[in-house]
Coordinates of N, CA, C and O in Angstrom, one line a residue:
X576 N -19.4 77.8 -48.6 CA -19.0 76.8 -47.7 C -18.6 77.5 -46.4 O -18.2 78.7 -46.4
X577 N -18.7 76.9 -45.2 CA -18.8 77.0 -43.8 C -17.0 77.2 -43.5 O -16.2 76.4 -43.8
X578 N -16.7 78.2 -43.0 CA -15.0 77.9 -43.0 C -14.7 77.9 -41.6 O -15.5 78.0 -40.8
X579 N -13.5 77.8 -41.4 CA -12.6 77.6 -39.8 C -11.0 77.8 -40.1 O -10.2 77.0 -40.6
X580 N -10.8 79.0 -39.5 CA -9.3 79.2 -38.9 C -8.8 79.1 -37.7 O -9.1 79.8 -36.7
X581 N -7.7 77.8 -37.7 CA -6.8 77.6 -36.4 C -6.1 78.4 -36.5 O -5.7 78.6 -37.7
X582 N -5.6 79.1 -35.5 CA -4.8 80.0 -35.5 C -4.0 79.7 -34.1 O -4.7 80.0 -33.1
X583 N -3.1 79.1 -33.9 CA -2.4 79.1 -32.6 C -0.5 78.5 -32.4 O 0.4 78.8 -33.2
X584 N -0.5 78.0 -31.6 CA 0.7 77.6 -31.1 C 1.2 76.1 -30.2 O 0.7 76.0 -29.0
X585 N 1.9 75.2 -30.6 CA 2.4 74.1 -29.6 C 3.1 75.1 -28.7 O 3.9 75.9 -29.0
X586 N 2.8 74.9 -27.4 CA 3.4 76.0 -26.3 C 4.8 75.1 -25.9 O 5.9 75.7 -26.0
X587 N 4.8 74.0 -25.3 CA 5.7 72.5 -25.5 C 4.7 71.3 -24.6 O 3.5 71.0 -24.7
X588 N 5.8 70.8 -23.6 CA 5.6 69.6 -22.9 C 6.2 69.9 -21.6 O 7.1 70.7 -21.3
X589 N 5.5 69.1 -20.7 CA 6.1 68.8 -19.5 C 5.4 67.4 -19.0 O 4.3 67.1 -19.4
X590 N 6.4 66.6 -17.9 CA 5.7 65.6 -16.8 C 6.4 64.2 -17.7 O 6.4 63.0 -17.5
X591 N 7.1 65.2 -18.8 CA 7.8 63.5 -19.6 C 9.4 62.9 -18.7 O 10.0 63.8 -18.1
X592 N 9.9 61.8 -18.7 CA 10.8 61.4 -17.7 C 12.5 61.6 -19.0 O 13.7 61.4 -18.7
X593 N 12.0 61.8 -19.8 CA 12.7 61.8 -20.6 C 13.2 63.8 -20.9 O 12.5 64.7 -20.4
X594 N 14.4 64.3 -21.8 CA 14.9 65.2 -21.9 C 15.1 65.3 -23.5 O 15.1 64.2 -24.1
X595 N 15.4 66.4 -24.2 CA 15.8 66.5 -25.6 C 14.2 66.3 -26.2 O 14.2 65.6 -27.3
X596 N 13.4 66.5 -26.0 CA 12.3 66.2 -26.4 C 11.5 67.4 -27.6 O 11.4 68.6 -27.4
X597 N 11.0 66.8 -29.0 CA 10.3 67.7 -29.6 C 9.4 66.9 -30.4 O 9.7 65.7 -30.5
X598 N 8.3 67.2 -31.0 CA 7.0 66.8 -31.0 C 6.9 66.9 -32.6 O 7.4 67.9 -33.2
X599 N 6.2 65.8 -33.2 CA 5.7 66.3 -34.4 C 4.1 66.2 -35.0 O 3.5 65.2 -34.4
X600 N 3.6 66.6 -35.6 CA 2.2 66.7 -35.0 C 1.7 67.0 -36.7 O 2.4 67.4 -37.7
X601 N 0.1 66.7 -36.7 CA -0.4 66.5 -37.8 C -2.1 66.8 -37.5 O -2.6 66.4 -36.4
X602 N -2.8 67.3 -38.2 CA -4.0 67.4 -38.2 C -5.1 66.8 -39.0 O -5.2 67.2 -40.2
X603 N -6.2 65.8 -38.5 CA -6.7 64.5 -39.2 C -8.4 65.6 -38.9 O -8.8 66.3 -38.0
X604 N -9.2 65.3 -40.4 CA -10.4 65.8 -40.8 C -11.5 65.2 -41.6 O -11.3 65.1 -42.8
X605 N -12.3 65.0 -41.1 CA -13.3 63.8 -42.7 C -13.3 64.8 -43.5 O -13.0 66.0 -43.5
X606 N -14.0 64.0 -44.4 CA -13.9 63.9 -46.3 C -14.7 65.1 -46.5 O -14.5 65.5 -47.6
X607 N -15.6 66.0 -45.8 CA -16.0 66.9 -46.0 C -14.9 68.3 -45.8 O -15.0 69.4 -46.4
X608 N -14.2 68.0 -45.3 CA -13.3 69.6 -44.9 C -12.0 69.5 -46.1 O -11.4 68.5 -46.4
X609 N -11.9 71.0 -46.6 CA -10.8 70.9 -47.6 C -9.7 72.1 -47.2 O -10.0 73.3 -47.3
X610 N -8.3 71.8 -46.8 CA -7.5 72.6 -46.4 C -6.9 73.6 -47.8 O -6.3 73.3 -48.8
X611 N -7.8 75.4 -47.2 CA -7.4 75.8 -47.9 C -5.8 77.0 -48.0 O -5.6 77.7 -49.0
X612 N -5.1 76.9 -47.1 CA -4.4 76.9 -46.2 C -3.3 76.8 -45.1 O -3.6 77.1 -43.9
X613 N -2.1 76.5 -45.4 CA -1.6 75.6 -44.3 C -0.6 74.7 -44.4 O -0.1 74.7 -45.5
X614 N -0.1 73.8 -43.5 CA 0.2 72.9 -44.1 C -0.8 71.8 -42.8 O -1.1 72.3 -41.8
X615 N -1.1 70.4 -43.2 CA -1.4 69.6 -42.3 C -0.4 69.0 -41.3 O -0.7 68.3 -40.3
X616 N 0.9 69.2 -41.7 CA 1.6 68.3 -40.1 C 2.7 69.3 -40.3 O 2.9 70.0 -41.3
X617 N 3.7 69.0 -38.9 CA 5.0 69.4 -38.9 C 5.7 69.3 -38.1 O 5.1 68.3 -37.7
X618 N 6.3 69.4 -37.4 CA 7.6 69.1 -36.3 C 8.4 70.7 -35.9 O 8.8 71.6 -36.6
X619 N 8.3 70.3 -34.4 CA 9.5 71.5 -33.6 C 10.5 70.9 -33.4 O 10.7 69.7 -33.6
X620 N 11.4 72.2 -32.9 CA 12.8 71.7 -32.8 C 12.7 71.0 -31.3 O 11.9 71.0 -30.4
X621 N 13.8 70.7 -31.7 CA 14.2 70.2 -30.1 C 14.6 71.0 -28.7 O 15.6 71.8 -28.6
X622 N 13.7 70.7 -27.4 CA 14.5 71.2 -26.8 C 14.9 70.6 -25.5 O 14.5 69.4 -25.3
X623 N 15.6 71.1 -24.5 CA 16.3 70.6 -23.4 C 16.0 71.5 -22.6 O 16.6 72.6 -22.6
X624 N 14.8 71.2 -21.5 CA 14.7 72.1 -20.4 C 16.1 71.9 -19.2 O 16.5 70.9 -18.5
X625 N 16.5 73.3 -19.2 CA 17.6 73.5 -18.5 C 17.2 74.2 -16.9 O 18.0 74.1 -16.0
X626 N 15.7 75.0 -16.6 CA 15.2 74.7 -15.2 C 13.5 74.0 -15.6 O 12.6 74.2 -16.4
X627 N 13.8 73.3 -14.7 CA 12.2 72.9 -14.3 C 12.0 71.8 -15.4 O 13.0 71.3 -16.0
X628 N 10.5 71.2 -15.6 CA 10.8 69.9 -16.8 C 9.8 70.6 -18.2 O 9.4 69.8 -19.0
X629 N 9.5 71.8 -18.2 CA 9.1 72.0 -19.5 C 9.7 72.5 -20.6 O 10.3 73.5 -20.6
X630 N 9.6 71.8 -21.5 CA 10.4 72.1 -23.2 C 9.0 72.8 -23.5 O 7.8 72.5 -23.3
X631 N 9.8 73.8 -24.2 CA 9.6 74.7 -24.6 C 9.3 74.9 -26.5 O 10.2 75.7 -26.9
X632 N 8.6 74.6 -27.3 CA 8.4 74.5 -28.8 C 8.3 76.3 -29.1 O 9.1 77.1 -29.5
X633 N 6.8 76.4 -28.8 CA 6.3 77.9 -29.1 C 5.9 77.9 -31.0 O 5.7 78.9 -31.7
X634 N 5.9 76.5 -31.4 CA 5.7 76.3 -32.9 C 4.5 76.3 -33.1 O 3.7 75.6 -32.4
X635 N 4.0 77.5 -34.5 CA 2.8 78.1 -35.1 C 2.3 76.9 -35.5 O 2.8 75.9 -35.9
X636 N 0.8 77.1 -35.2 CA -0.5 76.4 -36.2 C -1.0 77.5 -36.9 O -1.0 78.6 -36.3
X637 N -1.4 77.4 -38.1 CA -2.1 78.2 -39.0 C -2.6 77.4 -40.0 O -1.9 77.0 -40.9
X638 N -3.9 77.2 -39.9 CA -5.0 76.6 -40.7 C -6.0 77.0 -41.5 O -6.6 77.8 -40.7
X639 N -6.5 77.1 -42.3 CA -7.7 77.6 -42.8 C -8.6 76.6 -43.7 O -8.3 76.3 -44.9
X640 N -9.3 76.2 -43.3 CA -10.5 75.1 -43.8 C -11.7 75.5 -44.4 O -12.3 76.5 -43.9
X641 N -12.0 74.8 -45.4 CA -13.8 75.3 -45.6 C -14.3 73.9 -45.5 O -13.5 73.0 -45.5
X642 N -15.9 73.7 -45.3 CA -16.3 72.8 -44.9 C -17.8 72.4 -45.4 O -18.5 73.4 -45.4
X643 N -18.5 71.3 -45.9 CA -19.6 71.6 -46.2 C -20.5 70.7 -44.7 O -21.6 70.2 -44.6
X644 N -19.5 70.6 -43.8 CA -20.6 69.6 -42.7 C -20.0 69.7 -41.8 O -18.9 70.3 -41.8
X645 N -20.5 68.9 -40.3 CA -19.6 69.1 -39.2 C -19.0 67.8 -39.0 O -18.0 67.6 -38.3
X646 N -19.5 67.0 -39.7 CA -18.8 65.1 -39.2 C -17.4 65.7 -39.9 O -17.3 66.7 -40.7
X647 N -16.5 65.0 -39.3 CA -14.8 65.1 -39.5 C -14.4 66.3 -38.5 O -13.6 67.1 -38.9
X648 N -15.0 66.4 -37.5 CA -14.0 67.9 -37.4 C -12.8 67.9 -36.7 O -12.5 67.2 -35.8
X649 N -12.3 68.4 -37.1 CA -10.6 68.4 -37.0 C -9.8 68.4 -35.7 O -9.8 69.2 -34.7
X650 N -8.6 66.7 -35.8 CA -8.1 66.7 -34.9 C -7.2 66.6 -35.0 O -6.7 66.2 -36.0
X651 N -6.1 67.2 -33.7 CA -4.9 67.1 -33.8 C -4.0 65.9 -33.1 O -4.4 65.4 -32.0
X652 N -3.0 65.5 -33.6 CA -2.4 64.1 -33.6 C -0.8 64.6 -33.2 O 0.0 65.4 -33.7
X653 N -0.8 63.8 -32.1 CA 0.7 64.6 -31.4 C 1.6 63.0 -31.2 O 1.2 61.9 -30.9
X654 N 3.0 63.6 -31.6 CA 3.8 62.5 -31.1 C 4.8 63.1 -30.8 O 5.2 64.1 -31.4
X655 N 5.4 62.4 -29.5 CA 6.4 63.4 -28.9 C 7.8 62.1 -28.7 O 7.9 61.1 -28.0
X656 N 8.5 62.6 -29.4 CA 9.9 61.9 -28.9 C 11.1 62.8 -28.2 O 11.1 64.1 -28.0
X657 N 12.0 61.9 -27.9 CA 13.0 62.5 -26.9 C 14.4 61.8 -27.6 O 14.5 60.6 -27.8
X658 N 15.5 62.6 -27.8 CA 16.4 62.3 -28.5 C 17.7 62.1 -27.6 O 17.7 62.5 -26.5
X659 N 18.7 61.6 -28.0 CA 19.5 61.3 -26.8 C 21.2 62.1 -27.6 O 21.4 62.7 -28.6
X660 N 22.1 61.7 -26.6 CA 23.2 62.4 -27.2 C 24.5 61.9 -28.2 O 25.6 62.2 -28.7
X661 N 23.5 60.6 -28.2 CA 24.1 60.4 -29.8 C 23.5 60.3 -31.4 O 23.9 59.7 -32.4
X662 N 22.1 61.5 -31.0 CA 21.0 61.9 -32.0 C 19.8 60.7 -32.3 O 18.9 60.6 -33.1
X663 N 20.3 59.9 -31.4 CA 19.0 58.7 -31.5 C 17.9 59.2 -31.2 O 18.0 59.9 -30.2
X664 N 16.6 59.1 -31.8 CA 15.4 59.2 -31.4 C 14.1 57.9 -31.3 O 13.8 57.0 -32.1
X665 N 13.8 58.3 -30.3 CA 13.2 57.0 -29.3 C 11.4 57.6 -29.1 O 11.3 58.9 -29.1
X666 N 10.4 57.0 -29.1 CA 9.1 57.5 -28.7 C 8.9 57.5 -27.1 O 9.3 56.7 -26.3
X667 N 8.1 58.9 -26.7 CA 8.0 59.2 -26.0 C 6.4 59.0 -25.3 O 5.9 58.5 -24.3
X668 N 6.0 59.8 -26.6 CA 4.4 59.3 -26.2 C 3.1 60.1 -27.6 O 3.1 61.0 -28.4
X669 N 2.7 59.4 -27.4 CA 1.1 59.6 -28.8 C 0.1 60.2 -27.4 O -0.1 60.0 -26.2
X670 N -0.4 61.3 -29.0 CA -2.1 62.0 -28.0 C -2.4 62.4 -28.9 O -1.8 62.4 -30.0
X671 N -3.8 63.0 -28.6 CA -4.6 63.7 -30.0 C -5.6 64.6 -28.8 O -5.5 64.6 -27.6
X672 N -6.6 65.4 -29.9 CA -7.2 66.4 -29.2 C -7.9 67.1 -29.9 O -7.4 67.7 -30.8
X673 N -9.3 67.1 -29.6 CA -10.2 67.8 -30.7 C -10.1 69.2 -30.7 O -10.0 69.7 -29.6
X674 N -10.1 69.9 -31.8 CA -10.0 71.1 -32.4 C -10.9 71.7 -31.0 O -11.1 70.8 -30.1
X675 N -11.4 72.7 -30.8 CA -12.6 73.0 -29.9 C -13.1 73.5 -31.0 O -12.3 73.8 -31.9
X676 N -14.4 73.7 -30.9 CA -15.8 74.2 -31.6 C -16.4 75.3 -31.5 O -17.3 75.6 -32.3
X677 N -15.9 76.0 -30.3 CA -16.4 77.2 -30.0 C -15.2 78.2 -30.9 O -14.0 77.9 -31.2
X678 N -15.9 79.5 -31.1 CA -14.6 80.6 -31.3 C -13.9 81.2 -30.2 O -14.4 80.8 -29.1
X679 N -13.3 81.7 -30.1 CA -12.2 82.0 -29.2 C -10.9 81.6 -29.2 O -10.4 81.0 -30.1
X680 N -10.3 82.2 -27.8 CA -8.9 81.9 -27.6 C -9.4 80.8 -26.8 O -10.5 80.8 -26.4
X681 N -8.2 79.4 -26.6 CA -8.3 78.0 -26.0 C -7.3 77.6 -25.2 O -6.4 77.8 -26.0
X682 N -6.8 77.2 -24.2 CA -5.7 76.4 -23.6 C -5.8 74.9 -23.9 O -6.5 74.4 -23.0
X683 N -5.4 74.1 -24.6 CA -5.4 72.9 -24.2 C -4.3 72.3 -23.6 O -3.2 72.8 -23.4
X684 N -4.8 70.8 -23.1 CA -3.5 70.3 -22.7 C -3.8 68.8 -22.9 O -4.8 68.3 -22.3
X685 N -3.0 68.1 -23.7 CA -3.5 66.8 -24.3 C -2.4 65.5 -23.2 O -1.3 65.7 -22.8
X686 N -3.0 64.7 -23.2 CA -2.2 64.2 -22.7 C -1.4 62.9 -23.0 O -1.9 62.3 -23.9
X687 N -0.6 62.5 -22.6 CA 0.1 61.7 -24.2 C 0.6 59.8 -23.4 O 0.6 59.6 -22.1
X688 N 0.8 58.8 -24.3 CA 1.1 57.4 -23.8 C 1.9 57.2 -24.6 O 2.5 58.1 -25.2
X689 N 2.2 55.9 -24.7 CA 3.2 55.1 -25.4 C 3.0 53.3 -25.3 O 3.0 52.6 -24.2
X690 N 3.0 53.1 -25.9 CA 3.1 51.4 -26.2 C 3.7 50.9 -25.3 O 4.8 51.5 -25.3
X691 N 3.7 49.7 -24.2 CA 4.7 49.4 -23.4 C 5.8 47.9 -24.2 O 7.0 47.6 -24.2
X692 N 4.5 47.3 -24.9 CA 5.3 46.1 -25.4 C 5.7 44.6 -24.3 O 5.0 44.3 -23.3
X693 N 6.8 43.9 -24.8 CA 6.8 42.6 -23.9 C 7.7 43.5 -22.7 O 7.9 44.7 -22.6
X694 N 7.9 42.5 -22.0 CA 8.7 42.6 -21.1 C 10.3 43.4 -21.7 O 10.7 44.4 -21.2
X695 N 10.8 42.4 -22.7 CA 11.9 42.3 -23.8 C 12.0 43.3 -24.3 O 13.1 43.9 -24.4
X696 N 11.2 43.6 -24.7 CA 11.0 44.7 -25.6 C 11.0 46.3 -24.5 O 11.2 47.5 -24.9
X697 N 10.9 46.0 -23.1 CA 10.8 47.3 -22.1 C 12.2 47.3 -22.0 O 12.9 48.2 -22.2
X698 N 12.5 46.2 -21.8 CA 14.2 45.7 -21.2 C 15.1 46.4 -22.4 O 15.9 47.2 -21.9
X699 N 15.2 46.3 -23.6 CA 15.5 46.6 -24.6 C 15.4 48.0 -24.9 O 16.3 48.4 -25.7
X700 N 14.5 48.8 -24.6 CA 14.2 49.9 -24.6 C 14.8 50.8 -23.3 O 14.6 52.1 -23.3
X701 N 15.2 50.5 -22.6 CA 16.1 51.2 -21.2 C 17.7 51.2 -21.4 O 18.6 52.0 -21.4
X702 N 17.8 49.6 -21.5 CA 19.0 50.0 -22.2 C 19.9 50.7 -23.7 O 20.9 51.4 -23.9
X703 N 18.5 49.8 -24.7 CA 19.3 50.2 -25.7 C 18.9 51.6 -26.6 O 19.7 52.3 -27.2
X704 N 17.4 51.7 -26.6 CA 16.9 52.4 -26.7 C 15.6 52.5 -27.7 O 15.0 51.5 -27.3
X705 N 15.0 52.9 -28.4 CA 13.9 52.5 -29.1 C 12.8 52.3 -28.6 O 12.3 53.1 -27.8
X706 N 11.9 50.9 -28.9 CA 10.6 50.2 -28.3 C 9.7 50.1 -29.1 O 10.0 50.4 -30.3
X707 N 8.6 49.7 -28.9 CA 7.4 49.7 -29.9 C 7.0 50.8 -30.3 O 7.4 51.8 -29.8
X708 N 6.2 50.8 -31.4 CA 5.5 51.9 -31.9 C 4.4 51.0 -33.0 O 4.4 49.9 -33.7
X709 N 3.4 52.4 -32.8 CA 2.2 51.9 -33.8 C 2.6 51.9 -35.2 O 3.4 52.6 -35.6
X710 N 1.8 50.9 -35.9 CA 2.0 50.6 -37.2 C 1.4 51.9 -37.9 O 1.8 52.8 -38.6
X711 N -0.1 51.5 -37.2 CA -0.9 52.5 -38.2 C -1.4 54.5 -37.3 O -1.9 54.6 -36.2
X712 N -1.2 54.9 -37.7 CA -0.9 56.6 -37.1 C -2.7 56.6 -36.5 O -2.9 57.1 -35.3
X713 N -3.5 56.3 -37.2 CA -5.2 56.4 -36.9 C -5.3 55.7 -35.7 O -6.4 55.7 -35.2
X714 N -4.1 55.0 -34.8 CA -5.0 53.9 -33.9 C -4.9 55.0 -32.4 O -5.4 54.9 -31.3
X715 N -3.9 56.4 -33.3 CA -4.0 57.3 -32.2 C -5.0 57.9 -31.8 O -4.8 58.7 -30.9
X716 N -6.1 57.8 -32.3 CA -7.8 57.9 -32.0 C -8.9 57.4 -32.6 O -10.0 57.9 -33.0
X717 N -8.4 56.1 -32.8 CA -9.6 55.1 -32.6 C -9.8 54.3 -31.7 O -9.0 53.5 -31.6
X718 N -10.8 54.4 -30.9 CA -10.7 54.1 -29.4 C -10.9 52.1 -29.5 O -10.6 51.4 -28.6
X719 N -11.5 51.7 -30.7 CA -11.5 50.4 -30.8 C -10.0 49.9 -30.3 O -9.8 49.5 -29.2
X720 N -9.4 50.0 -31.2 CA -8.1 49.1 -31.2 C -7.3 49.8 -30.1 O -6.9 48.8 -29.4
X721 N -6.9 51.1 -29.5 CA -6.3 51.6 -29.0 C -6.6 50.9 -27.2 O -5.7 50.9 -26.3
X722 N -7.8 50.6 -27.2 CA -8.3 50.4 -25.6 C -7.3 48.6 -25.6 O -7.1 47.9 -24.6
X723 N -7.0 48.3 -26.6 CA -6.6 46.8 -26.2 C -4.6 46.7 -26.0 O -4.0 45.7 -25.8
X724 N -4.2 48.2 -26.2 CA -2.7 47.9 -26.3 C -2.5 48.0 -24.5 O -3.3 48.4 -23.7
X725 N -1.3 47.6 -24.4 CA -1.1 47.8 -23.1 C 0.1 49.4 -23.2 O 0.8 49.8 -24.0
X726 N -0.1 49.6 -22.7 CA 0.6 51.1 -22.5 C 1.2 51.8 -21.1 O 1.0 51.3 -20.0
X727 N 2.0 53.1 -21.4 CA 2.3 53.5 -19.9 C 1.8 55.1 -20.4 O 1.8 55.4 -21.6
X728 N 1.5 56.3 -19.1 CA 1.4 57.1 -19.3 C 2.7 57.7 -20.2 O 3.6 57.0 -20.5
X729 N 2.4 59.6 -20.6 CA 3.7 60.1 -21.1 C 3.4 61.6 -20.1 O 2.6 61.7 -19.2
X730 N 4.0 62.4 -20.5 CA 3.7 63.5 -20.1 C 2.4 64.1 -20.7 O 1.6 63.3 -21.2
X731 N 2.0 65.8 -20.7 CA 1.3 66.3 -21.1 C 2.0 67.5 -22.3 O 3.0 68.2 -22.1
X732 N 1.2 67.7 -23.3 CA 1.5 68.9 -24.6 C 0.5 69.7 -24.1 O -0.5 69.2 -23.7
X733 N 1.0 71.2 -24.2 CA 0.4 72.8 -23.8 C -0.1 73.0 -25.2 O 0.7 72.8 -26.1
X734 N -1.3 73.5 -25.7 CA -1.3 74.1 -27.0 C -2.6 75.4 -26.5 O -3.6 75.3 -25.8
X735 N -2.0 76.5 -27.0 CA -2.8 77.9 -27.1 C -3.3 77.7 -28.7 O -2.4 77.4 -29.4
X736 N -4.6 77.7 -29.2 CA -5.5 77.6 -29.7 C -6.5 78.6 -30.0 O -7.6 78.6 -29.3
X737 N -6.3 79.8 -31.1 CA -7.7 80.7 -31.1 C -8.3 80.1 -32.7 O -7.7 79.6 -33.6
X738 N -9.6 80.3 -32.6 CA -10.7 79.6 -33.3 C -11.4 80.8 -34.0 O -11.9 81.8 -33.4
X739 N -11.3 80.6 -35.2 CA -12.5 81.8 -35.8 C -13.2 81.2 -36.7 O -12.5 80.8 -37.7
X740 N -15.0 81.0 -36.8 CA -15.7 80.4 -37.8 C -16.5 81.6 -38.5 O -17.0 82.6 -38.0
X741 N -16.6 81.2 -39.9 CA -17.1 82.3 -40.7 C -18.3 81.3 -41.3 O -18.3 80.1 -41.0
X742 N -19.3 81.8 -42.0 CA -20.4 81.5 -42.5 C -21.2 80.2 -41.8 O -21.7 79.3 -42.4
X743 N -21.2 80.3 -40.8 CA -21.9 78.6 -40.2 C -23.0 78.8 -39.9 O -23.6 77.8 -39.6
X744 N -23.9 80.5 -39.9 CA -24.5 80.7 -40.0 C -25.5 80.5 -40.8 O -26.7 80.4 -40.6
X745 N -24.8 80.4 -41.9 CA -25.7 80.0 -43.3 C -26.1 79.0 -43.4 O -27.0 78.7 -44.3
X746 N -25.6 78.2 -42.7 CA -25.6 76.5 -43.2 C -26.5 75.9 -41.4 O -26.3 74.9 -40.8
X747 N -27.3 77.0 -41.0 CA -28.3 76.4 -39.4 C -27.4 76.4 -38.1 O -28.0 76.4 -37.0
X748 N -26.0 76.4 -38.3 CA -25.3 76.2 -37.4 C -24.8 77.7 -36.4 O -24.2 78.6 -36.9
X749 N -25.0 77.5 -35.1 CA -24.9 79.3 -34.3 C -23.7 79.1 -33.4 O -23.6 78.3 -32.5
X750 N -23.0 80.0 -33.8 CA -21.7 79.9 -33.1 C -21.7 80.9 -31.4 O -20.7 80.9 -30.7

């Protein structure tokens, strides 16, 4: 089988209006890829950028996959909340971002939304805190359902990303 190691880092966030912010994140793959490896999701701590507006994670990815195909290839699924100072946590914003395909080192930078909801529901969300959120976690990249919510931007997630494929060679595929 065809394998693939992520090997990288959540670097953090910036451009969000919000403070106290940390991210928890999960990696989605079809039925052909089997994690041998890893874990698939996890969460950074929190942090509070004290100059400038980037929080800071610096939290490890370490993956290792084998694969017998390329349909499913692996994406990452980011949700970023922001916590307030009486430990409430509120959504900030959903993004996702395809693995890249090439080997190497990668910069990504994904960029993230959020559900806006009724009016009520915004109103309700400034003062009290909370807001909408998605039911189902997949509608964060299925472009069907996702193009019909009404939404507002979020900020952007930094991720450093190195990529190493072994045997794809074997299987027609040239890295």
């Amino acid at each position: 089988m065809a394998e693939v190691h992520v090997i990288g880092q959540i670097l953090g966030a910036t451009g969000f209006s919000e403070s106290s912010l940390f991210c928890k994140w999960g990696i989605h793959t079809g039925a052909a890829w089997k994690l041998l490896s890893g874990v698939r999701e996890g969460q950074t701590q929190v942090d509070t950028p004290q100059i400038g507006d980037m929080a800071y994670w610096s939290h490890p990815i370490d993956l290792h996959f084998a694969t017998k195909g390329l349909q499913g290839w692996p994406r990452l699924h980011l949700q970023v909340w922001s916590q307030d100072s009486f430990g409430r946590c509120q959504l900030a914003g959903y993004g996702f971002c395809h693995v890249p395909s090439s080997p190497g080192t990668h910069q990504l930078d994904c960029p993230t939304w959020r559900p806006l909801g009724s009016w009520r529901e915004q109103l309700a969300r400034a003062f009290v805190g909370g807001g909408p959120q998605l039911l189902h976690a997949d509608t964060i990249y299925s472009g069907a359902d996702r193009y019909r919510l009404h939404t507002a931007a979020g900020g952007t997630v930094h991720l450093a990303i190195g990529l190493l494929l072994r045997h794809f060679d074997r299987y027609g595929v040239e890295c």
